[in-house]
Amino acid sequence: MTLLLETSSTKELRICLAKGVLMVDHKSPFPIVIHIQEGSINLNIAGVMHTMTKGDLIGIEGAIIHNLKATENSIIRLSIHKKDHMERVQNVLNTN
């Protein structure tokens, strides 16, 4: 995971996932935006499955349980709130 940019309101992160990597159920205290830059993922938001491919973008409100699985080697741009912590995201990645 790499911090790409930090603004007065957001942190923009790049997450590289190998095919088959699962980010288990988790939630953010703030809204997030997921943008698929390469590859594809299956994203489960509160029990609703979304297949996302290169170029797709989705927002998730805070406190909503979600998980994802990389169906190809993937690069994700994750936008998180300035007050959110990269360590929280890293902890989810580490549970794989």
PDB file of N, CA and C in Angstrom:
ATOM      1  N   MET A   1       0.853  -1.171   0.000  1.00  0.00           N
ATOM      2  CA  MET A   1       0.000   0.000   0.000  1.00  0.00           C
ATOM      3  C   MET A   1       0.899   1.234   0.000  1.00  0.00           C
ATOM      4  N   THR A   2       0.533   2.196  -0.834  1.00  0.00           N
ATOM      5  CA  THR A   2       1.324   3.412  -0.988  1.00  0.00           C
ATOM      6  C   THR A   2       0.422   4.634  -0.865  1.00  0.00           C
ATOM      7  N   LEU A   3       0.874   5.620  -0.108  1.00  0.00           N
ATOM      8  CA  LEU A   3       0.183   6.905  -0.054  1.00  0.00           C
ATOM      9  C   LEU A   3       0.560   7.681  -1.307  1.00  0.00           C
ATOM     10  N   LEU A   4      -0.431   7.982  -2.151  1.00  0.00           N
ATOM     11  CA  LEU A   4      -0.189   8.725  -3.385  1.00  0.00           C
ATOM     12  C   LEU A   4      -0.259  10.225  -3.173  1.00  0.00           C
ATOM     13  N   LEU A   5      -1.232  10.652  -2.352  1.00  0.00           N
ATOM     14  CA  LEU A   5      -1.494  12.074  -2.186  1.00  0.00           C
ATOM     15  C   LEU A   5      -2.295  12.285  -0.918  1.00  0.00           C
ATOM     16  N   GLU A   6      -1.982  13.346  -0.219  1.00  0.00           N
ATOM     17  CA  GLU A   6      -2.771  13.733   0.949  1.00  0.00           C
ATOM     18  C   GLU A   6      -3.201  15.182   0.767  1.00  0.00           C
ATOM     19  N   THR A   7      -4.515  15.427   0.850  1.00  0.00           N
ATOM     20  CA  THR A   7      -5.050  16.775   0.704  1.00  0.00           C
ATOM     21  C   THR A   7      -5.626  17.228   2.040  1.00  0.00           C
ATOM     22  N   SER A   8      -6.281  18.357   2.042  1.00  0.00           N
ATOM     23  CA  SER A   8      -6.886  18.851   3.279  1.00  0.00           C
ATOM     24  C   SER A   8      -8.086  18.017   3.710  1.00  0.00           C
ATOM     25  N   SER A   9      -8.604  17.163   2.803  1.00  0.00           N
ATOM     26  CA  SER A   9      -9.787  16.370   3.157  1.00  0.00           C
ATOM     27  C   SER A   9      -9.652  14.867   2.931  1.00  0.00           C
ATOM     28  N   THR A  10      -8.688  14.430   2.110  1.00  0.00           N
ATOM     29  CA  THR A  10      -8.570  12.996   1.812  1.00  0.00           C
ATOM     30  C   THR A  10      -7.132  12.512   1.811  1.00  0.00           C
ATOM     31  N   LYS A  11      -7.019  11.182   1.859  1.00  0.00           N
ATOM     32  CA  LYS A  11      -5.769  10.479   1.589  1.00  0.00           C
ATOM     33  C   LYS A  11      -6.059   9.553   0.425  1.00  0.00           C
ATOM     34  N   GLU A  12      -5.204   9.591  -0.584  1.00  0.00           N
ATOM     35  CA  GLU A  12      -5.353   8.751  -1.770  1.00  0.00           C
ATOM     36  C   GLU A  12      -4.302   7.646  -1.688  1.00  0.00           C
ATOM     37  N   LEU A  13      -4.769   6.388  -1.660  1.00  0.00           N
ATOM     38  CA  LEU A  13      -3.887   5.241  -1.484  1.00  0.00           C
ATOM     39  C   LEU A  13      -3.907   4.349  -2.716  1.00  0.00           C
ATOM     40  N   ARG A  14      -2.766   3.718  -3.014  1.00  0.00           N
ATOM     41  CA  ARG A  14      -2.709   2.693  -4.057  1.00  0.00           C
ATOM     42  C   ARG A  14      -2.509   1.355  -3.359  1.00  0.00           C
ATOM     43  N   ILE A  15      -3.387   0.405  -3.682  1.00  0.00           N
ATOM     44  CA  ILE A  15      -3.302  -0.939  -3.121  1.00  0.00           C
ATOM     45  C   ILE A  15      -3.138  -1.914  -4.278  1.00  0.00           C
ATOM     46  N   CYS A  16      -2.075  -2.708  -4.241  1.00  0.00           N
ATOM     47  CA  CYS A  16      -1.836  -3.740  -5.253  1.00  0.00           C
ATOM     48  C   CYS A  16      -2.207  -5.089  -4.648  1.00  0.00           C
ATOM     49  N   LEU A  17      -3.076  -5.817  -5.334  1.00  0.00           N
ATOM     50  CA  LEU A  17      -3.539  -7.116  -4.847  1.00  0.00           C
ATOM     51  C   LEU A  17      -3.256  -8.188  -5.888  1.00  0.00           C
ATOM     52  N   ALA A  18      -2.678  -9.298  -5.450  1.00  0.00           N
ATOM     53  CA  ALA A  18      -2.497 -10.446  -6.333  1.00  0.00           C
ATOM     54  C   ALA A  18      -3.830 -11.166  -6.495  1.00  0.00           C
ATOM     55  N   LYS A  19      -3.997 -11.827  -7.615  1.00  0.00           N
ATOM     56  CA  LYS A  19      -5.208 -12.613  -7.860  1.00  0.00           C
ATOM     57  C   LYS A  19      -5.451 -13.544  -6.677  1.00  0.00           C
ATOM     58  N   GLY A  20      -6.695 -13.572  -6.202  1.00  0.00           N
ATOM     59  CA  GLY A  20      -7.068 -14.452  -5.104  1.00  0.00           C
ATOM     60  C   GLY A  20      -6.996 -13.838  -3.723  1.00  0.00           C
ATOM     61  N   VAL A  21      -6.366 -12.672  -3.605  1.00  0.00           N
ATOM     62  CA  VAL A  21      -6.266 -12.026  -2.291  1.00  0.00           C
ATOM     63  C   VAL A  21      -7.650 -11.566  -1.844  1.00  0.00           C
ATOM     64  N   LEU A  22      -7.955 -11.839  -0.585  1.00  0.00           N
ATOM     65  CA  LEU A  22      -9.236 -11.477   0.014  1.00  0.00           C
ATOM     66  C   LEU A  22      -9.007 -10.436   1.098  1.00  0.00           C
ATOM     67  N   MET A  23      -9.758  -9.363   1.046  1.00  0.00           N
ATOM     68  CA  MET A  23      -9.813  -8.415   2.164  1.00  0.00           C
ATOM     69  C   MET A  23     -11.112  -8.735   2.895  1.00  0.00           C
ATOM     70  N   VAL A  24     -10.985  -9.322   4.094  1.00  0.00           N
ATOM     71  CA  VAL A  24     -12.132  -9.825   4.851  1.00  0.00           C
ATOM     72  C   VAL A  24     -13.066  -8.689   5.256  1.00  0.00           C
ATOM     73  N   ASP A  25     -14.240  -9.065   5.784  1.00  0.00           N
ATOM     74  CA  ASP A  25     -15.227  -8.076   6.227  1.00  0.00           C
ATOM     75  C   ASP A  25     -14.579  -6.991   7.079  1.00  0.00           C
ATOM     76  N   HIS A  26     -14.863  -5.754   6.717  1.00  0.00           N
ATOM     77  CA  HIS A  26     -14.362  -4.606   7.466  1.00  0.00           C
ATOM     78  C   HIS A  26     -15.255  -3.414   7.160  1.00  0.00           C
ATOM     79  N   LYS A  27     -15.032  -2.326   7.867  1.00  0.00           N
ATOM     80  CA  LYS A  27     -15.775  -1.089   7.615  1.00  0.00           C
ATOM     81  C   LYS A  27     -14.874   0.086   7.937  1.00  0.00           C
ATOM     82  N   SER A  28     -15.205   1.207   7.353  1.00  0.00           N
ATOM     83  CA  SER A  28     -14.485   2.453   7.590  1.00  0.00           C
ATOM     84  C   SER A  28     -15.364   3.368   8.436  1.00  0.00           C
ATOM     85  N   PRO A  29     -14.759   4.165   9.300  1.00  0.00           N
ATOM     86  CA  PRO A  29     -15.574   5.106  10.072  1.00  0.00           C
ATOM     87  C   PRO A  29     -16.097   6.268   9.226  1.00  0.00           C
ATOM     88  N   PHE A  30     -15.548   6.427   8.022  1.00  0.00           N
ATOM     89  CA  PHE A  30     -15.904   7.523   7.123  1.00  0.00           C
ATOM     90  C   PHE A  30     -16.228   6.954   5.740  1.00  0.00           C
ATOM     91  N   PRO A  31     -16.876   7.729   4.885  1.00  0.00           N
ATOM     92  CA  PRO A  31     -17.087   7.275   3.500  1.00  0.00           C
ATOM     93  C   PRO A  31     -15.753   7.048   2.787  1.00  0.00           C
ATOM     94  N   ILE A  32     -15.752   6.109   1.839  1.00  0.00           N
ATOM     95  CA  ILE A  32     -14.572   5.819   1.019  1.00  0.00           C
ATOM     96  C   ILE A  32     -14.984   5.772  -0.447  1.00  0.00           C
ATOM     97  N   VAL A  33     -13.980   5.848  -1.320  1.00  0.00           N
ATOM     98  CA  VAL A  33     -14.192   5.655  -2.753  1.00  0.00           C
ATOM     99  C   VAL A  33     -13.169   4.632  -3.227  1.00  0.00           C
ATOM    100  N   ILE A  34     -13.642   3.640  -3.985  1.00  0.00           N
ATOM    101  CA  ILE A  34     -12.784   2.613  -4.568  1.00  0.00           C
ATOM    102  C   ILE A  34     -12.791   2.807  -6.078  1.00  0.00           C
ATOM    103  N   HIS A  35     -11.589   2.900  -6.662  1.00  0.00           N
ATOM    104  CA  HIS A  35     -11.426   3.067  -8.112  1.00  0.00           C
ATOM    105  C   HIS A  35     -10.497   1.959  -8.592  1.00  0.00           C
ATOM    106  N   ILE A  36     -10.964   1.144  -9.521  1.00  0.00           N
ATOM    107  CA  ILE A  36     -10.149   0.056 -10.055  1.00  0.00           C
ATOM    108  C   ILE A  36      -9.291   0.609 -11.191  1.00  0.00           C
ATOM    109  N   GLN A  37      -7.971   0.563 -10.993  1.00  0.00           N
ATOM    110  CA  GLN A  37      -7.064   1.083 -12.015  1.00  0.00           C
ATOM    111  C   GLN A  37      -6.571  -0.007 -12.955  1.00  0.00           C
ATOM    112  N   GLU A  38      -6.432  -1.220 -12.436  1.00  0.00           N
ATOM    113  CA  GLU A  38      -6.044  -2.385 -13.243  1.00  0.00           C
ATOM    114  C   GLU A  38      -6.698  -3.610 -12.638  1.00  0.00           C
ATOM    115  N   GLY A  39      -7.002  -4.605 -13.471  1.00  0.00           N
ATOM    116  CA  GLY A  39      -7.518  -5.870 -12.981  1.00  0.00           C
ATOM    117  C   GLY A  39      -9.007  -5.848 -12.706  1.00  0.00           C
ATOM    118  N   SER A  40      -9.423  -6.739 -11.793  1.00  0.00           N
ATOM    119  CA  SER A  40     -10.838  -6.826 -11.433  1.00  0.00           C
ATOM    120  C   SER A  40     -10.985  -7.415 -10.037  1.00  0.00           C
ATOM    121  N   ILE A  41     -12.083  -7.043  -9.389  1.00  0.00           N
ATOM    122  CA  ILE A  41     -12.386  -7.532  -8.048  1.00  0.00           C
ATOM    123  C   ILE A  41     -13.874  -7.864  -7.953  1.00  0.00           C
ATOM    124  N   ASN A  42     -14.197  -8.713  -6.995  1.00  0.00           N
ATOM    125  CA  ASN A  42     -15.574  -8.893  -6.558  1.00  0.00           C
ATOM    126  C   ASN A  42     -15.689  -8.171  -5.227  1.00  0.00           C
ATOM    127  N   LEU A  43     -16.576  -7.199  -5.164  1.00  0.00           N
ATOM    128  CA  LEU A  43     -16.766  -6.365  -3.983  1.00  0.00           C
ATOM    129  C   LEU A  43     -18.147  -6.641  -3.411  1.00  0.00           C
ATOM    130  N   ASN A  44     -18.186  -7.077  -2.158  1.00  0.00           N
ATOM    131  CA  ASN A  44     -19.440  -7.363  -1.471  1.00  0.00           C
ATOM    132  C   ASN A  44     -19.713  -6.217  -0.507  1.00  0.00           C
ATOM    133  N   ILE A  45     -20.799  -5.487  -0.737  1.00  0.00           N
ATOM    134  CA  ILE A  45     -21.185  -4.373   0.132  1.00  0.00           C
ATOM    135  C   ILE A  45     -22.506  -4.739   0.785  1.00  0.00           C
ATOM    136  N   ALA A  46     -22.459  -5.000   2.084  1.00  0.00           N
ATOM    137  CA  ALA A  46     -23.674  -5.328   2.850  1.00  0.00           C
ATOM    138  C   ALA A  46     -24.488  -6.428   2.174  1.00  0.00           C
ATOM    139  N   GLY A  47     -23.788  -7.457   1.669  1.00  0.00           N
ATOM    140  CA  GLY A  47     -24.463  -8.600   1.071  1.00  0.00           C
ATOM    141  C   GLY A  47     -24.784  -8.479  -0.404  1.00  0.00           C
ATOM    142  N   VAL A  48     -24.465  -7.356  -1.017  1.00  0.00           N
ATOM    143  CA  VAL A  48     -24.716  -7.159  -2.455  1.00  0.00           C
ATOM    144  C   VAL A  48     -23.379  -7.215  -3.191  1.00  0.00           C
ATOM    145  N   MET A  49     -23.258  -8.163  -4.146  1.00  0.00           N
ATOM    146  CA  MET A  49     -22.008  -8.369  -4.865  1.00  0.00           C
ATOM    147  C   MET A  49     -21.921  -7.448  -6.079  1.00  0.00           C
ATOM    148  N   HIS A  50     -20.751  -6.833  -6.239  1.00  0.00           N
ATOM    149  CA  HIS A  50     -20.457  -5.971  -7.383  1.00  0.00           C
ATOM    150  C   HIS A  50     -19.183  -6.500  -8.037  1.00  0.00           C
ATOM    151  N   THR A  51     -19.234  -6.787  -9.326  1.00  0.00           N
ATOM    152  CA  THR A  51     -18.035  -7.139 -10.075  1.00  0.00           C
ATOM    153  C   THR A  51     -17.496  -5.848 -10.667  1.00  0.00           C
ATOM    154  N   MET A  52     -16.259  -5.531 -10.315  1.00  0.00           N
ATOM    155  CA  MET A  52     -15.666  -4.264 -10.747  1.00  0.00           C
ATOM    156  C   MET A  52     -14.429  -4.537 -11.589  1.00  0.00           C
ATOM    157  N   THR A  53     -14.295  -3.802 -12.688  1.00  0.00           N
ATOM    158  CA  THR A  53     -13.159  -3.948 -13.584  1.00  0.00           C
ATOM    159  C   THR A  53     -12.499  -2.585 -13.807  1.00  0.00           C
ATOM    160  N   LYS A  54     -11.410  -2.602 -14.548  1.00  0.00           N
ATOM    161  CA  LYS A  54     -10.630  -1.393 -14.798  1.00  0.00           C
ATOM    162  C   LYS A  54     -11.527  -0.215 -15.165  1.00  0.00           C
ATOM    163  N   GLY A  55     -11.341   0.891 -14.440  1.00  0.00           N
ATOM    164  CA  GLY A  55     -12.091   2.112 -14.694  1.00  0.00           C
ATOM    165  C   GLY A  55     -13.307   2.289 -13.806  1.00  0.00           C
ATOM    166  N   ASP A  56     -13.788   1.202 -13.202  1.00  0.00           N
ATOM    167  CA  ASP A  56     -14.980   1.302 -12.347  1.00  0.00           C
ATOM    168  C   ASP A  56     -14.668   2.050 -11.057  1.00  0.00           C
ATOM    169  N   LEU A  57     -15.688   2.745 -10.565  1.00  0.00           N
ATOM    170  CA  LEU A  57     -15.577   3.604  -9.385  1.00  0.00           C
ATOM    171  C   LEU A  57     -16.838   3.416  -8.555  1.00  0.00           C
ATOM    172  N   ILE A  58     -16.670   3.325  -7.229  1.00  0.00           N
ATOM    173  CA  ILE A  58     -17.832   3.177  -6.353  1.00  0.00           C
ATOM    174  C   ILE A  58     -17.545   3.851  -5.016  1.00  0.00           C
ATOM    175  N   GLY A  59     -18.567   4.440  -4.435  1.00  0.00           N
ATOM    176  CA  GLY A  59     -18.469   5.032  -3.107  1.00  0.00           C
ATOM    177  C   GLY A  59     -19.194   4.160  -2.097  1.00  0.00           C
ATOM    178  N   ILE A  60     -18.649   4.105  -0.884  1.00  0.00           N
ATOM    179  CA  ILE A  60     -19.271   3.352   0.207  1.00  0.00           C
ATOM    180  C   ILE A  60     -19.350   4.274   1.415  1.00  0.00           C
ATOM    181  N   GLU A  61     -20.525   4.404   1.978  1.00  0.00           N
ATOM    182  CA  GLU A  61     -20.704   5.224   3.177  1.00  0.00           C
ATOM    183  C   GLU A  61     -19.952   4.612   4.359  1.00  0.00           C
ATOM    184  N   GLY A  62     -19.651   5.414   5.353  1.00  0.00           N
ATOM    185  CA  GLY A  62     -18.994   4.924   6.556  1.00  0.00           C
ATOM    186  C   GLY A  62     -19.857   3.915   7.288  1.00  0.00           C
ATOM    187  N   ALA A  63     -19.208   3.028   8.041  1.00  0.00           N
ATOM    188  CA  ALA A  63     -19.847   2.027   8.900  1.00  0.00           C
ATOM    189  C   ALA A  63     -20.594   0.941   8.131  1.00  0.00           C
ATOM    190  N   ILE A  64     -20.358   0.808   6.826  1.00  0.00           N
ATOM    191  CA  ILE A  64     -20.984  -0.242   6.021  1.00  0.00           C
ATOM    192  C   ILE A  64     -19.982  -1.393   5.867  1.00  0.00           C
ATOM    193  N   ILE A  65     -20.394  -2.594   6.283  1.00  0.00           N
ATOM    194  CA  ILE A  65     -19.531  -3.772   6.165  1.00  0.00           C
ATOM    195  C   ILE A  65     -19.340  -4.110   4.683  1.00  0.00           C
ATOM    196  N   HIS A  66     -18.081  -4.363   4.310  1.00  0.00           N
ATOM    197  CA  HIS A  66     -17.771  -4.767   2.945  1.00  0.00           C
ATOM    198  C   HIS A  66     -16.535  -5.660   2.946  1.00  0.00           C
ATOM    199  N   ASN A  67     -16.367  -6.411   1.874  1.00  0.00           N
ATOM    200  CA  ASN A  67     -15.170  -7.221   1.669  1.00  0.00           C
ATOM    201  C   ASN A  67     -14.919  -7.293   0.175  1.00  0.00           C
ATOM    202  N   LEU A  68     -13.739  -7.742  -0.193  1.00  0.00           N
ATOM    203  CA  LEU A  68     -13.450  -7.871  -1.618  1.00  0.00           C
ATOM    204  C   LEU A  68     -12.455  -8.981  -1.861  1.00  0.00           C
ATOM    205  N   LYS A  69     -12.504  -9.491  -3.092  1.00  0.00           N
ATOM    206  CA  LYS A  69     -11.552 -10.500  -3.539  1.00  0.00           C
ATOM    207  C   LYS A  69     -11.057 -10.110  -4.922  1.00  0.00           C
ATOM    208  N   ALA A  70      -9.740 -10.121  -5.090  1.00  0.00           N
ATOM    209  CA  ALA A  70      -9.151  -9.832  -6.398  1.00  0.00           C
ATOM    210  C   ALA A  70      -9.350 -11.042  -7.301  1.00  0.00           C
ATOM    211  N   THR A  71     -10.022 -10.861  -8.423  1.00  0.00           N
ATOM    212  CA  THR A  71     -10.226 -11.949  -9.375  1.00  0.00           C
ATOM    213  C   THR A  71      -9.143 -11.956 -10.452  1.00  0.00           C
ATOM    214  N   GLU A  72      -8.335 -10.914 -10.475  1.00  0.00           N
ATOM    215  CA  GLU A  72      -7.126 -10.794 -11.299  1.00  0.00           C
ATOM    216  C   GLU A  72      -6.121 -10.006 -10.469  1.00  0.00           C
ATOM    217  N   ASN A  73      -4.857 -10.011 -10.869  1.00  0.00           N
ATOM    218  CA  ASN A  73      -3.916  -9.079 -10.260  1.00  0.00           C
ATOM    219  C   ASN A  73      -4.495  -7.686 -10.457  1.00  0.00           C
ATOM    220  N   SER A  74      -4.581  -6.909  -9.377  1.00  0.00           N
ATOM    221  CA  SER A  74      -5.332  -5.649  -9.432  1.00  0.00           C
ATOM    222  C   SER A  74      -4.602  -4.512  -8.743  1.00  0.00           C
ATOM    223  N   ILE A  75      -4.862  -3.310  -9.238  1.00  0.00           N
ATOM    224  CA  ILE A  75      -4.404  -2.080  -8.595  1.00  0.00           C
ATOM    225  C   ILE A  75      -5.640  -1.252  -8.300  1.00  0.00           C
ATOM    226  N   ILE A  76      -5.786  -0.885  -7.022  1.00  0.00           N
ATOM    227  CA  ILE A  76      -6.950  -0.135  -6.555  1.00  0.00           C
ATOM    228  C   ILE A  76      -6.488   1.207  -6.019  1.00  0.00           C
ATOM    229  N   ARG A  77      -7.186   2.254  -6.390  1.00  0.00           N
ATOM    230  CA  ARG A  77      -6.997   3.556  -5.748  1.00  0.00           C
ATOM    231  C   ARG A  77      -8.112   3.690  -4.723  1.00  0.00           C
ATOM    232  N   LEU A  78      -7.722   3.848  -3.475  1.00  0.00           N
ATOM    233  CA  LEU A  78      -8.668   3.974  -2.375  1.00  0.00           C
ATOM    234  C   LEU A  78      -8.581   5.385  -1.821  1.00  0.00           C
ATOM    235  N   SER A  79      -9.704   6.073  -1.795  1.00  0.00           N
ATOM    236  CA  SER A  79      -9.778   7.417  -1.217  1.00  0.00           C
ATOM    237  C   SER A  79     -10.406   7.297   0.160  1.00  0.00           C
ATOM    238  N   ILE A  80      -9.666   7.740   1.184  1.00  0.00           N
ATOM    239  CA  ILE A  80     -10.170   7.705   2.552  1.00  0.00           C
ATOM    240  C   ILE A  80     -10.167   9.114   3.129  1.00  0.00           C
ATOM    241  N   HIS A  81     -10.953   9.310   4.155  1.00  0.00           N
ATOM    242  CA  HIS A  81     -11.060  10.600   4.832  1.00  0.00           C
ATOM    243  C   HIS A  81      -9.724  10.958   5.487  1.00  0.00           C
ATOM    244  N   LYS A  82      -9.422  12.218   5.531  1.00  0.00           N
ATOM    245  CA  LYS A  82      -8.189  12.723   6.138  1.00  0.00           C
ATOM    246  C   LYS A  82      -8.007  12.206   7.569  1.00  0.00           C
ATOM    247  N   LYS A  83      -9.113  12.071   8.325  1.00  0.00           N
ATOM    248  CA  LYS A  83      -9.015  11.630   9.718  1.00  0.00           C
ATOM    249  C   LYS A  83      -8.945  10.112   9.859  1.00  0.00           C
ATOM    250  N   ASP A  84      -9.112   9.389   8.762  1.00  0.00           N
ATOM    251  CA  ASP A  84      -8.963   7.935   8.785  1.00  0.00           C
ATOM    252  C   ASP A  84      -7.468   7.616   8.814  1.00  0.00           C
ATOM    253  N   HIS A  85      -7.142   6.365   9.127  1.00  0.00           N
ATOM    254  CA  HIS A  85      -5.738   5.985   9.311  1.00  0.00           C
ATOM    255  C   HIS A  85      -5.333   4.892   8.323  1.00  0.00           C
ATOM    256  N   MET A  86      -4.174   5.083   7.709  1.00  0.00           N
ATOM    257  CA  MET A  86      -3.634   4.068   6.810  1.00  0.00           C
ATOM    258  C   MET A  86      -3.424   2.751   7.546  1.00  0.00           C
ATOM    259  N   GLU A  87      -3.100   2.811   8.823  1.00  0.00           N
ATOM    260  CA  GLU A  87      -2.861   1.602   9.612  1.00  0.00           C
ATOM    261  C   GLU A  87      -4.108   0.718   9.656  1.00  0.00           C
ATOM    262  N   ARG A  88      -5.290   1.334   9.687  1.00  0.00           N
ATOM    263  CA  ARG A  88      -6.533   0.562   9.687  1.00  0.00           C
ATOM    264  C   ARG A  88      -6.633  -0.256   8.406  1.00  0.00           C
ATOM    265  N   VAL A  89      -6.329   0.379   7.283  1.00  0.00           N
ATOM    266  CA  VAL A  89      -6.371  -0.313   5.995  1.00  0.00           C
ATOM    267  C   VAL A  89      -5.303  -1.403   5.960  1.00  0.00           C
ATOM    268  N   GLN A  90      -4.109  -1.092   6.429  1.00  0.00           N
ATOM    269  CA  GLN A  90      -3.018  -2.077   6.437  1.00  0.00           C
ATOM    270  C   GLN A  90      -3.377  -3.282   7.297  1.00  0.00           C
ATOM    271  N   ASN A  91      -4.046  -3.058   8.414  1.00  0.00           N
ATOM    272  CA  ASN A  91      -4.461  -4.172   9.272  1.00  0.00           C
ATOM    273  C   ASN A  91      -5.421  -5.106   8.545  1.00  0.00           C
ATOM    274  N   VAL A  92      -6.320  -4.552   7.741  1.00  0.00           N
ATOM    275  CA  VAL A  92      -7.228  -5.399   6.955  1.00  0.00           C
ATOM    276  C   VAL A  92      -6.427  -6.200   5.930  1.00  0.00           C
ATOM    277  N   LEU A  93      -5.469  -5.562   5.278  1.00  0.00           N
ATOM    278  CA  LEU A  93      -4.625  -6.267   4.311  1.00  0.00           C
ATOM    279  C   LEU A  93      -3.830  -7.381   4.979  1.00  0.00           C
ATOM    280  N   ASN A  94      -3.396  -7.149   6.203  1.00  0.00           N
ATOM    281  CA  ASN A  94      -2.576  -8.132   6.914  1.00  0.00           C
ATOM    282  C   ASN A  94      -3.359  -9.349   7.377  1.00  0.00           C
ATOM    283  N   THR A  95      -4.690  -9.281   7.398  1.00  0.00           N
ATOM    284  CA  THR A  95      -5.485 -10.424   7.843  1.00  0.00           C
ATOM    285  C   THR A  95      -5.676 -11.448   6.738  1.00  0.00           C
ATOM    286  N   ASN A  96      -5.137 -11.178   5.560  1.00  0.00           N
ATOM    287  CA  ASN A  96      -5.279 -12.094   4.431  1.00  0.00           C
ATOM    288  C   ASN A  96      -4.498 -13.368   4.674  1.00  0.00           C
TER     289      ASN A  96
END
